[in-house]
Tab-separated table of C-alpha atoms in Angstrom:
chain	number	residue	atom	x	y	z
A	1	MET	CA	29.422	-51.600	31.507
A	2	ILE	CA	31.722	-48.265	31.999
A	3	VAL	CA	33.797	-46.687	29.668
A	4	LEU	CA	36.647	-44.262	29.825
A	5	GLY	CA	37.627	-42.527	26.803
A	6	ILE	CA	40.531	-40.590	26.349
A	7	ASP	CA	42.041	-38.194	23.690
A	8	PRO	CA	45.425	-37.971	24.084
A	9	GLY	CA	47.777	-34.673	24.118
A	10	THR	CA	51.089	-33.760	25.477
A	11	ALA	CA	49.962	-30.308	26.802
A	12	VAL	CA	46.333	-31.301	26.712
A	13	THR	CA	44.553	-34.955	27.097
A	14	GLY	CA	40.737	-35.232	27.186
A	15	TYR	CA	38.902	-37.631	28.690
A	16	GLY	CA	35.199	-38.793	29.731
A	17	VAL	CA	33.742	-41.565	31.524
A	18	VAL	CA	30.269	-43.039	30.395
A	19	LYS	CA	28.420	-45.439	31.673
A	20	LYS	CA	25.571	-48.088	30.203
A	21	GLU	CA	22.221	-47.955	31.633
A	22	HIS	CA	19.524	-50.229	31.768
A	23	LEU	CA	17.208	-49.770	28.066
A	24	GLY	CA	21.051	-48.953	26.831
A	25	GLN	CA	20.675	-45.367	27.664
A	26	ALA	CA	24.591	-43.716	27.971
A	27	LEU	CA	25.007	-41.331	30.964
A	28	LEU	CA	27.785	-39.333	31.744
A	29	ILE	CA	29.584	-39.727	34.794
A	30	GLU	CA	32.376	-37.408	34.479
A	31	CYS	CA	34.748	-35.724	31.387
A	32	GLY	CA	37.509	-33.232	31.939
A	33	VAL	CA	41.142	-32.530	31.098
A	34	ILE	CA	44.491	-33.618	32.220
A	35	ARG	CA	46.586	-30.363	31.859
A	36	THR	CA	50.542	-30.942	31.726
A	37	LYS	CA	52.694	-27.431	32.169
A	38	PRO	CA	54.251	-26.256	28.844
A	39	ARG	CA	57.682	-25.682	30.727
A	40	ASP	CA	58.010	-29.216	32.057
A	41	THR	CA	60.080	-31.996	29.630
A	42	LEU	CA	58.260	-34.423	28.167
A	43	ALA	CA	59.012	-37.307	30.447
A	44	HIS	CA	57.663	-35.248	33.249
A	45	ARG	CA	54.631	-34.341	31.022
A	46	LEU	CA	54.312	-38.536	30.427
A	47	ARG	CA	54.259	-38.890	34.075
A	48	GLU	CA	51.270	-36.340	34.526
A	49	ILE	CA	49.510	-38.571	31.907
A	50	HIS	CA	50.458	-41.841	32.911
A	51	ALA	CA	49.586	-40.860	36.997
A	52	GLY	CA	46.215	-39.074	35.568
A	53	VAL	CA	44.665	-41.772	33.346
A	54	THR	CA	45.911	-44.260	36.105
A	55	GLU	CA	44.075	-42.438	38.615
A	56	LEU	CA	40.841	-42.477	36.887
A	57	ILE	CA	40.841	-45.971	35.986
A	58	ASP	CA	41.424	-46.543	40.093
A	59	ARG	CA	38.755	-44.028	40.858
A	60	HIS	CA	35.859	-45.218	38.016
A	61	ARG	CA	37.044	-48.902	37.606
A	62	PRO	CA	36.241	-48.919	33.598
A	63	ASP	CA	35.685	-52.215	31.672
A	64	ALA	CA	37.095	-50.296	28.755
A	65	LEU	CA	39.519	-47.708	27.784
A	66	ALA	CA	38.705	-46.402	24.071
A	67	ILE	CA	41.279	-44.343	22.496
A	68	GLU	CA	41.726	-42.537	19.166
A	69	ASP	CA	43.562	-44.736	16.557
A	70	ILE	CA	47.185	-43.177	15.451
A	71	PHE	CA	46.477	-40.507	12.648
A	72	TYR	CA	48.531	-38.836	10.872
A	73	ALA	CA	48.890	-35.074	11.630
A	74	ARG	CA	50.417	-32.633	9.319
A	75	ASN	CA	53.307	-32.236	11.429
A	76	VAL	CA	55.327	-35.807	11.369
A	77	ARG	CA	57.150	-34.591	14.764
A	78	THR	CA	53.880	-33.608	16.529
A	79	THR	CA	52.398	-37.242	15.910
A	80	ILE	CA	55.398	-38.803	17.132
A	81	VAL	CA	55.292	-36.799	20.374
A	82	LEU	CA	51.954	-37.713	20.414
A	83	GLY	CA	52.966	-41.735	20.063
A	84	HIS	CA	54.961	-41.324	23.322
A	85	ALA	CA	51.565	-39.769	25.075
A	86	ARG	CA	49.532	-42.726	23.289
A	87	GLY	CA	52.250	-45.024	24.553
A	88	VAL	CA	51.827	-44.252	28.483
A	89	ILE	CA	48.005	-44.174	28.150
A	90	LEU	CA	48.248	-47.727	26.598
A	91	LEU	CA	50.543	-48.786	29.223
A	92	ALA	CA	47.994	-47.286	32.213
A	93	ALA	CA	45.170	-49.585	30.553
A	94	ILE	CA	47.368	-52.651	30.280
A	95	GLN	CA	48.774	-52.515	33.886
A	96	ALA	CA	45.265	-52.307	35.114
A	97	GLU	CA	44.115	-55.232	32.652
A	98	ILE	CA	41.382	-53.268	31.116
A	99	GLU	CA	40.121	-53.783	27.471
A	100	ILE	CA	41.445	-51.197	24.940
A	101	SER	CA	39.176	-50.405	21.754
A	102	GLU	CA	41.162	-48.502	19.437
A	103	TYR	CA	39.280	-46.275	16.902
A	104	PRO	CA	40.340	-44.071	13.528
A	105	PRO	CA	39.155	-40.931	14.159
A	106	ALA	CA	36.436	-41.038	10.958
A	107	GLU	CA	35.042	-44.292	12.903
A	108	ILE	CA	34.338	-42.231	16.343
A	109	LYS	CA	32.447	-39.559	13.628
A	110	LYS	CA	30.655	-42.313	12.142
A	111	ALA	CA	29.556	-43.787	14.997
A	112	ILE	CA	28.391	-40.685	16.826
A	113	VAL	CA	26.950	-38.493	13.683
A	114	GLY	CA	26.682	-41.301	11.178
A	115	ASN	CA	28.988	-39.628	8.516
A	116	GLY	CA	33.029	-40.343	8.667
A	117	ASN	CA	33.327	-36.370	7.545
A	118	ALA	CA	31.178	-34.871	10.175
A	119	THR	CA	32.342	-31.744	11.707
A	120	LYS	CA	33.778	-31.305	15.225
A	121	GLN	CA	30.327	-29.109	15.791
A	122	GLN	CA	28.465	-32.170	14.475
A	123	VAL	CA	30.179	-34.447	17.046
A	124	GLN	CA	29.426	-32.446	19.741
A	125	PHE	CA	26.425	-31.967	19.249
A	126	MET	CA	25.227	-35.335	18.881
A	127	VAL	CA	27.266	-36.376	21.721
A	128	SER	CA	25.199	-33.999	23.671
A	129	ARG	CA	21.749	-35.377	22.399
A	130	LEU	CA	22.727	-38.809	23.034
A	131	LEU	CA	23.892	-38.006	26.693
A	132	ARG	CA	20.842	-35.977	27.070
A	133	LEU	CA	23.167	-32.572	28.212
A	134	LYS	CA	22.324	-28.876	27.860
A	135	THR	CA	25.694	-28.152	26.192
A	136	ALA	CA	28.864	-29.803	24.722
A	137	PRO	CA	31.337	-30.850	27.253
A	138	GLN	CA	33.995	-28.344	27.927
A	139	PRO	CA	36.896	-27.951	26.697
A	140	SER	CA	36.353	-29.551	22.965
A	141	ASP	CA	39.176	-32.116	24.684
A	142	ALA	CA	36.772	-33.574	26.890
A	143	ALA	CA	33.911	-33.941	24.349
A	144	ASP	CA	36.452	-35.858	22.228
A	145	GLY	CA	37.180	-38.261	25.108
A	146	VAL	CA	33.526	-38.678	25.928
A	147	ALA	CA	32.977	-39.142	22.075
A	148	ALA	CA	35.283	-41.632	21.953
A	149	ALA	CA	33.831	-43.722	25.219
A	150	LEU	CA	30.389	-43.719	23.362
A	151	THR	CA	31.851	-45.245	20.131
A	152	ARG	CA	32.879	-48.132	22.521
A	153	LEU	CA	29.887	-48.259	24.145
A	154	MET	CA	27.464	-47.902	21.091
A	155	SER	CA	29.638	-50.635	19.138
A	156	ALA	CA	28.778	-52.831	22.402
A	157	GLN	CA	25.439	-52.109	21.380
A	158	LEU	CA	25.648	-53.916	17.708
A	159	PRO	CA	25.887	-57.493	19.015
A	160	ARG	CA	23.442	-57.385	21.548
A	161	ILE	CA	20.936	-55.930	19.345
A	162	ALA	CA	22.028	-58.188	16.523
A	163	ASP	CA	20.942	-61.529	19.391
A	164	GLU	CA	17.882	-59.547	19.998
A	165	LEU	CA	16.908	-59.666	16.508
A	166	ALA	CA	17.879	-63.228	16.212
A	167	LEU	CA	15.606	-63.990	19.223
A	168	LEU	CA	12.800	-62.551	17.804
A	169	ALA	CA	13.609	-64.442	14.768
A	170	ALA	CA	13.618	-67.572	16.535
A	171	ARG	CA	10.181	-66.686	18.630
A	172	ARG	CA	8.678	-66.338	14.753
B	1	MET	CA	78.564	-42.834	37.880
B	2	ILE	CA	76.587	-45.475	36.080
B	3	VAL	CA	74.386	-44.932	33.057
B	4	LEU	CA	71.857	-47.361	31.440
B	5	GLY	CA	72.096	-46.693	27.842
B	6	ILE	CA	68.709	-47.663	25.681
B	7	ASP	CA	68.160	-48.498	22.106
B	8	PRO	CA	64.631	-48.029	22.120
B	9	GLY	CA	61.963	-50.491	19.898
B	10	THR	CA	58.864	-52.353	20.043
B	11	ALA	CA	60.352	-55.809	18.937
B	12	VAL	CA	63.225	-55.175	20.131
B	13	THR	CA	64.844	-52.918	23.168
B	14	GLY	CA	68.775	-52.692	23.555
B	15	TYR	CA	70.484	-51.651	26.502
B	16	GLY	CA	73.765	-51.374	27.968
B	17	VAL	CA	75.011	-50.829	31.710
B	18	VAL	CA	78.295	-48.929	31.646
B	19	LYS	CA	80.306	-47.253	34.841
B	20	LYS	CA	82.494	-44.943	35.440
B	21	GLU	CA	85.731	-45.961	36.865
B	22	HIS	CA	88.688	-44.150	38.141
B	23	LEU	CA	90.691	-42.267	35.451
B	24	GLY	CA	87.669	-42.133	33.574
B	25	GLN	CA	87.584	-46.009	32.111
B	26	ALA	CA	84.567	-46.865	31.403
B	27	LEU	CA	83.591	-50.501	32.385
B	28	LEU	CA	80.583	-52.598	30.591
B	29	ILE	CA	78.560	-53.577	33.238
B	30	GLU	CA	75.734	-55.587	31.514
B	31	CYS	CA	74.456	-55.693	27.767
B	32	GLY	CA	71.500	-57.312	26.238
B	33	VAL	CA	68.047	-56.816	24.877
B	34	ILE	CA	64.611	-56.928	26.025
B	35	ARG	CA	62.313	-58.644	23.220
B	36	THR	CA	58.851	-58.809	23.072
B	37	LYS	CA	56.245	-61.615	21.238
B	38	PRO	CA	55.548	-60.428	17.737
B	39	ARG	CA	51.735	-61.513	18.684
B	40	ASP	CA	51.038	-59.628	21.471
B	41	THR	CA	48.877	-56.402	21.366
B	42	LEU	CA	51.005	-52.881	21.113
B	43	ALA	CA	49.876	-52.385	24.846
B	44	HIS	CA	51.411	-55.612	26.139
B	45	ARG	CA	54.579	-54.941	24.370
B	46	LEU	CA	54.600	-51.843	25.923
B	47	ARG	CA	54.088	-52.914	29.689
B	48	GLU	CA	56.962	-55.626	28.408
B	49	ILE	CA	59.297	-52.634	27.842
B	50	HIS	CA	58.173	-50.580	30.698
B	51	ALA	CA	58.468	-53.606	33.278
B	52	GLY	CA	62.042	-54.356	31.606
B	53	VAL	CA	63.191	-50.910	31.783
B	54	THR	CA	62.408	-50.564	35.178
B	55	GLU	CA	63.752	-53.964	36.735
B	56	LEU	CA	67.278	-52.708	34.800
B	57	ILE	CA	66.952	-49.238	36.817
B	58	ASP	CA	66.047	-51.158	40.227
B	59	ARG	CA	69.167	-53.851	39.898
B	60	HIS	CA	71.903	-51.213	38.980
B	61	ARG	CA	70.247	-48.022	40.210
B	62	PRO	CA	72.011	-46.062	37.471
B	63	ASP	CA	72.447	-42.107	37.978
B	64	ALA	CA	71.360	-41.363	34.366
B	65	LEU	CA	69.287	-43.207	31.695
B	66	ALA	CA	70.881	-42.092	27.737
B	67	ILE	CA	68.557	-42.885	24.749
B	68	GLU	CA	68.585	-41.997	20.892
B	69	ASP	CA	66.495	-39.032	20.472
B	70	ILE	CA	63.536	-39.049	18.177
B	71	PHE	CA	64.664	-39.757	14.804
B	72	TYR	CA	62.276	-39.563	11.666
B	73	ALA	CA	62.640	-43.118	10.309
B	74	ARG	CA	61.563	-43.737	6.164
B	75	ASN	CA	58.543	-45.174	7.070
B	76	VAL	CA	56.473	-42.623	9.535
B	77	ARG	CA	54.309	-45.476	10.900
B	78	THR	CA	57.200	-47.215	12.396
B	79	THR	CA	58.673	-44.085	13.682
B	80	ILE	CA	55.093	-42.942	15.712
B	81	VAL	CA	54.807	-46.497	16.983
B	82	LEU	CA	58.415	-46.192	18.153
B	83	GLY	CA	57.090	-43.137	20.054
B	84	HIS	CA	55.110	-45.331	21.884
B	85	ALA	CA	57.921	-47.187	22.818
B	86	ARG	CA	59.910	-44.010	23.707
B	87	GLY	CA	57.235	-42.797	25.772
B	88	VAL	CA	57.192	-45.941	28.399
B	89	ILE	CA	60.971	-46.026	28.600
B	90	LEU	CA	61.104	-42.181	29.569
B	91	LEU	CA	58.319	-43.006	31.582
B	92	ALA	CA	60.289	-45.262	33.733
B	93	ALA	CA	63.109	-43.429	34.157
B	94	ILE	CA	61.069	-40.194	35.458
B	95	GLN	CA	59.259	-42.677	37.678
B	96	ALA	CA	62.748	-43.621	39.111
B	97	GLU	CA	63.999	-40.180	39.221
B	98	ILE	CA	66.830	-40.613	37.461
B	99	GLU	CA	67.981	-38.443	34.877
B	100	ILE	CA	67.643	-38.520	31.326
B	101	SER	CA	69.697	-37.689	28.294
B	102	GLU	CA	68.695	-37.876	24.538
B	103	TYR	CA	71.120	-37.854	21.987
B	104	PRO	CA	70.395	-37.540	17.978
B	105	PRO	CA	71.975	-40.254	16.295
B	106	ALA	CA	74.523	-38.398	14.546
B	107	GLU	CA	75.964	-37.403	18.358
B	108	ILE	CA	76.596	-40.818	19.402
B	109	LYS	CA	78.432	-41.099	16.592
B	110	LYS	CA	80.368	-38.289	16.860
B	111	ALA	CA	80.918	-38.811	20.457
B	112	ILE	CA	82.058	-42.664	19.937
B	113	VAL	CA	83.853	-42.486	16.655
B	114	GLY	CA	84.607	-38.817	16.407
B	115	ASN	CA	82.430	-38.699	12.926
B	116	GLY	CA	78.775	-38.121	12.975
B	117	ASN	CA	78.546	-39.989	9.646
B	118	ALA	CA	80.257	-43.221	10.944
B	119	THR	CA	78.856	-46.666	9.986
B	120	LYS	CA	77.359	-49.280	12.375
B	121	GLN	CA	80.767	-51.185	11.992
B	122	GLN	CA	82.689	-48.094	13.240
B	123	VAL	CA	80.686	-47.582	16.012
B	124	GLN	CA	80.798	-51.015	17.318
B	125	PHE	CA	84.406	-51.485	17.093
B	126	MET	CA	85.051	-48.406	18.989
B	127	VAL	CA	82.622	-49.544	21.526
B	128	SER	CA	84.516	-52.128	21.859
B	129	ARG	CA	87.872	-50.711	22.073
B	130	LEU	CA	86.661	-48.016	24.794
B	131	LEU	CA	85.621	-50.887	26.802
B	132	ARG	CA	88.227	-53.166	26.209
B	133	LEU	CA	86.010	-55.874	24.805
B	134	LYS	CA	87.440	-58.939	22.455
B	135	THR	CA	84.229	-58.435	20.364
B	136	ALA	CA	81.476	-55.836	19.702
B	137	PRO	CA	78.292	-56.497	22.104
B	138	GLN	CA	75.872	-58.732	20.843
B	139	PRO	CA	73.068	-58.293	19.163
B	140	SER	CA	73.838	-54.707	17.394
B	141	ASP	CA	70.727	-53.225	19.718
B	142	ALA	CA	72.497	-54.080	22.815
B	143	ALA	CA	75.561	-52.122	21.261
B	144	ASP	CA	73.536	-49.396	20.130
B	145	GLY	CA	72.473	-49.440	23.653
B	146	VAL	CA	76.078	-49.548	24.891
B	147	ALA	CA	76.887	-46.762	22.405
B	148	ALA	CA	74.160	-44.131	23.911
B	149	ALA	CA	75.324	-44.926	27.489
B	150	LEU	CA	78.835	-44.320	26.627
B	151	THR	CA	78.276	-40.943	25.134
B	152	ARG	CA	76.614	-39.837	28.188
B	153	LEU	CA	79.771	-41.003	30.312
B	154	MET	CA	82.274	-39.359	27.837
B	155	SER	CA	80.219	-36.049	27.552
B	156	ALA	CA	80.106	-36.304	31.382
B	157	GLN	CA	83.968	-36.139	31.277
B	158	LEU	CA	84.008	-32.625	28.741
B	159	PRO	CA	83.361	-30.674	31.999
B	160	ARG	CA	85.991	-32.483	34.277
B	161	ILE	CA	88.703	-31.903	31.704
B	162	ALA	CA	87.618	-28.247	30.867
B	163	ASP	CA	88.184	-27.685	34.725
B	164	GLU	CA	91.514	-29.497	34.522
B	165	LEU	CA	92.679	-27.393	31.530
B	166	ALA	CA	91.279	-24.083	33.776
B	167	LEU	CA	93.265	-25.293	36.590
B	168	LEU	CA	96.447	-26.098	34.485
B	169	ALA	CA	96.288	-22.371	33.532
B	170	ALA	CA	95.714	-20.992	36.783
B	171	ARG	CA	98.972	-22.697	37.802
B	172	ARG	CA	100.959	-20.931	35.500
């Protein structure tokens, strides 16, 4: 299973592509950012983001896209503009007919660190551990995209583990 | 000049296509709504809206798209979801490389009625008058799309009038 995780933003959209190997080990395939020009209009930036995500989907053929749920930033205008970016990202996923998983920020922290109030540093440390990287993905937007992708991979493991427990129980 | 005016919404997106004829008279070519299914996910609805607007652009080949600026609804979540819809509409316009004009609601009312605090009924009445229609476009979302398109047509007339005044002044 391959998951494309996205941390949306109109200026910088972070992404991470992770794959589940045999034995459930997660492997980082690629991460990075889609950066738009500050002088461009919002419409031009949305086109860049949509084209960038579409290109990632075409290249990696992920089974699922994982993205942070709508959150309420302190600045309402920022949150509304972010909604525009999320809109074109969800569009790219649905146009490619891939599954979409949305997670509130606290759920991503809980999945990665085990604590919904974890700090950014704790999330980055655990992302590195889980993927056996020497350092956390850079910049932090890329690490946030990777964290979203890992959350989807790990939530997918739960039913599998439950199945195995059921199998073990049935064997007894 | 042909203008496609849009009143964005995730459930109902209104639109109006208007054309400026000789002597500056505005003509209504088509109006209506793009309606999405309440049971569909947001991503599916965004795909419907993007496909619908793209189809209108392909069919009418407008010179410009006119749309209400981001406004702050009483419900923040509603406004953020609306941002997603606006995102895919702006994307459709920029992908077709047509000009985009955004107007705050008060500016549309001022352009159509001459008063930024005009009621919905006053706007609909004036839209009918300007387009020589017997009744206002239905439903009201369609009328709002038409009003946005007319605002763009009328703002385009301003420089022309200014030019003519300058010409008259030069002739004296």
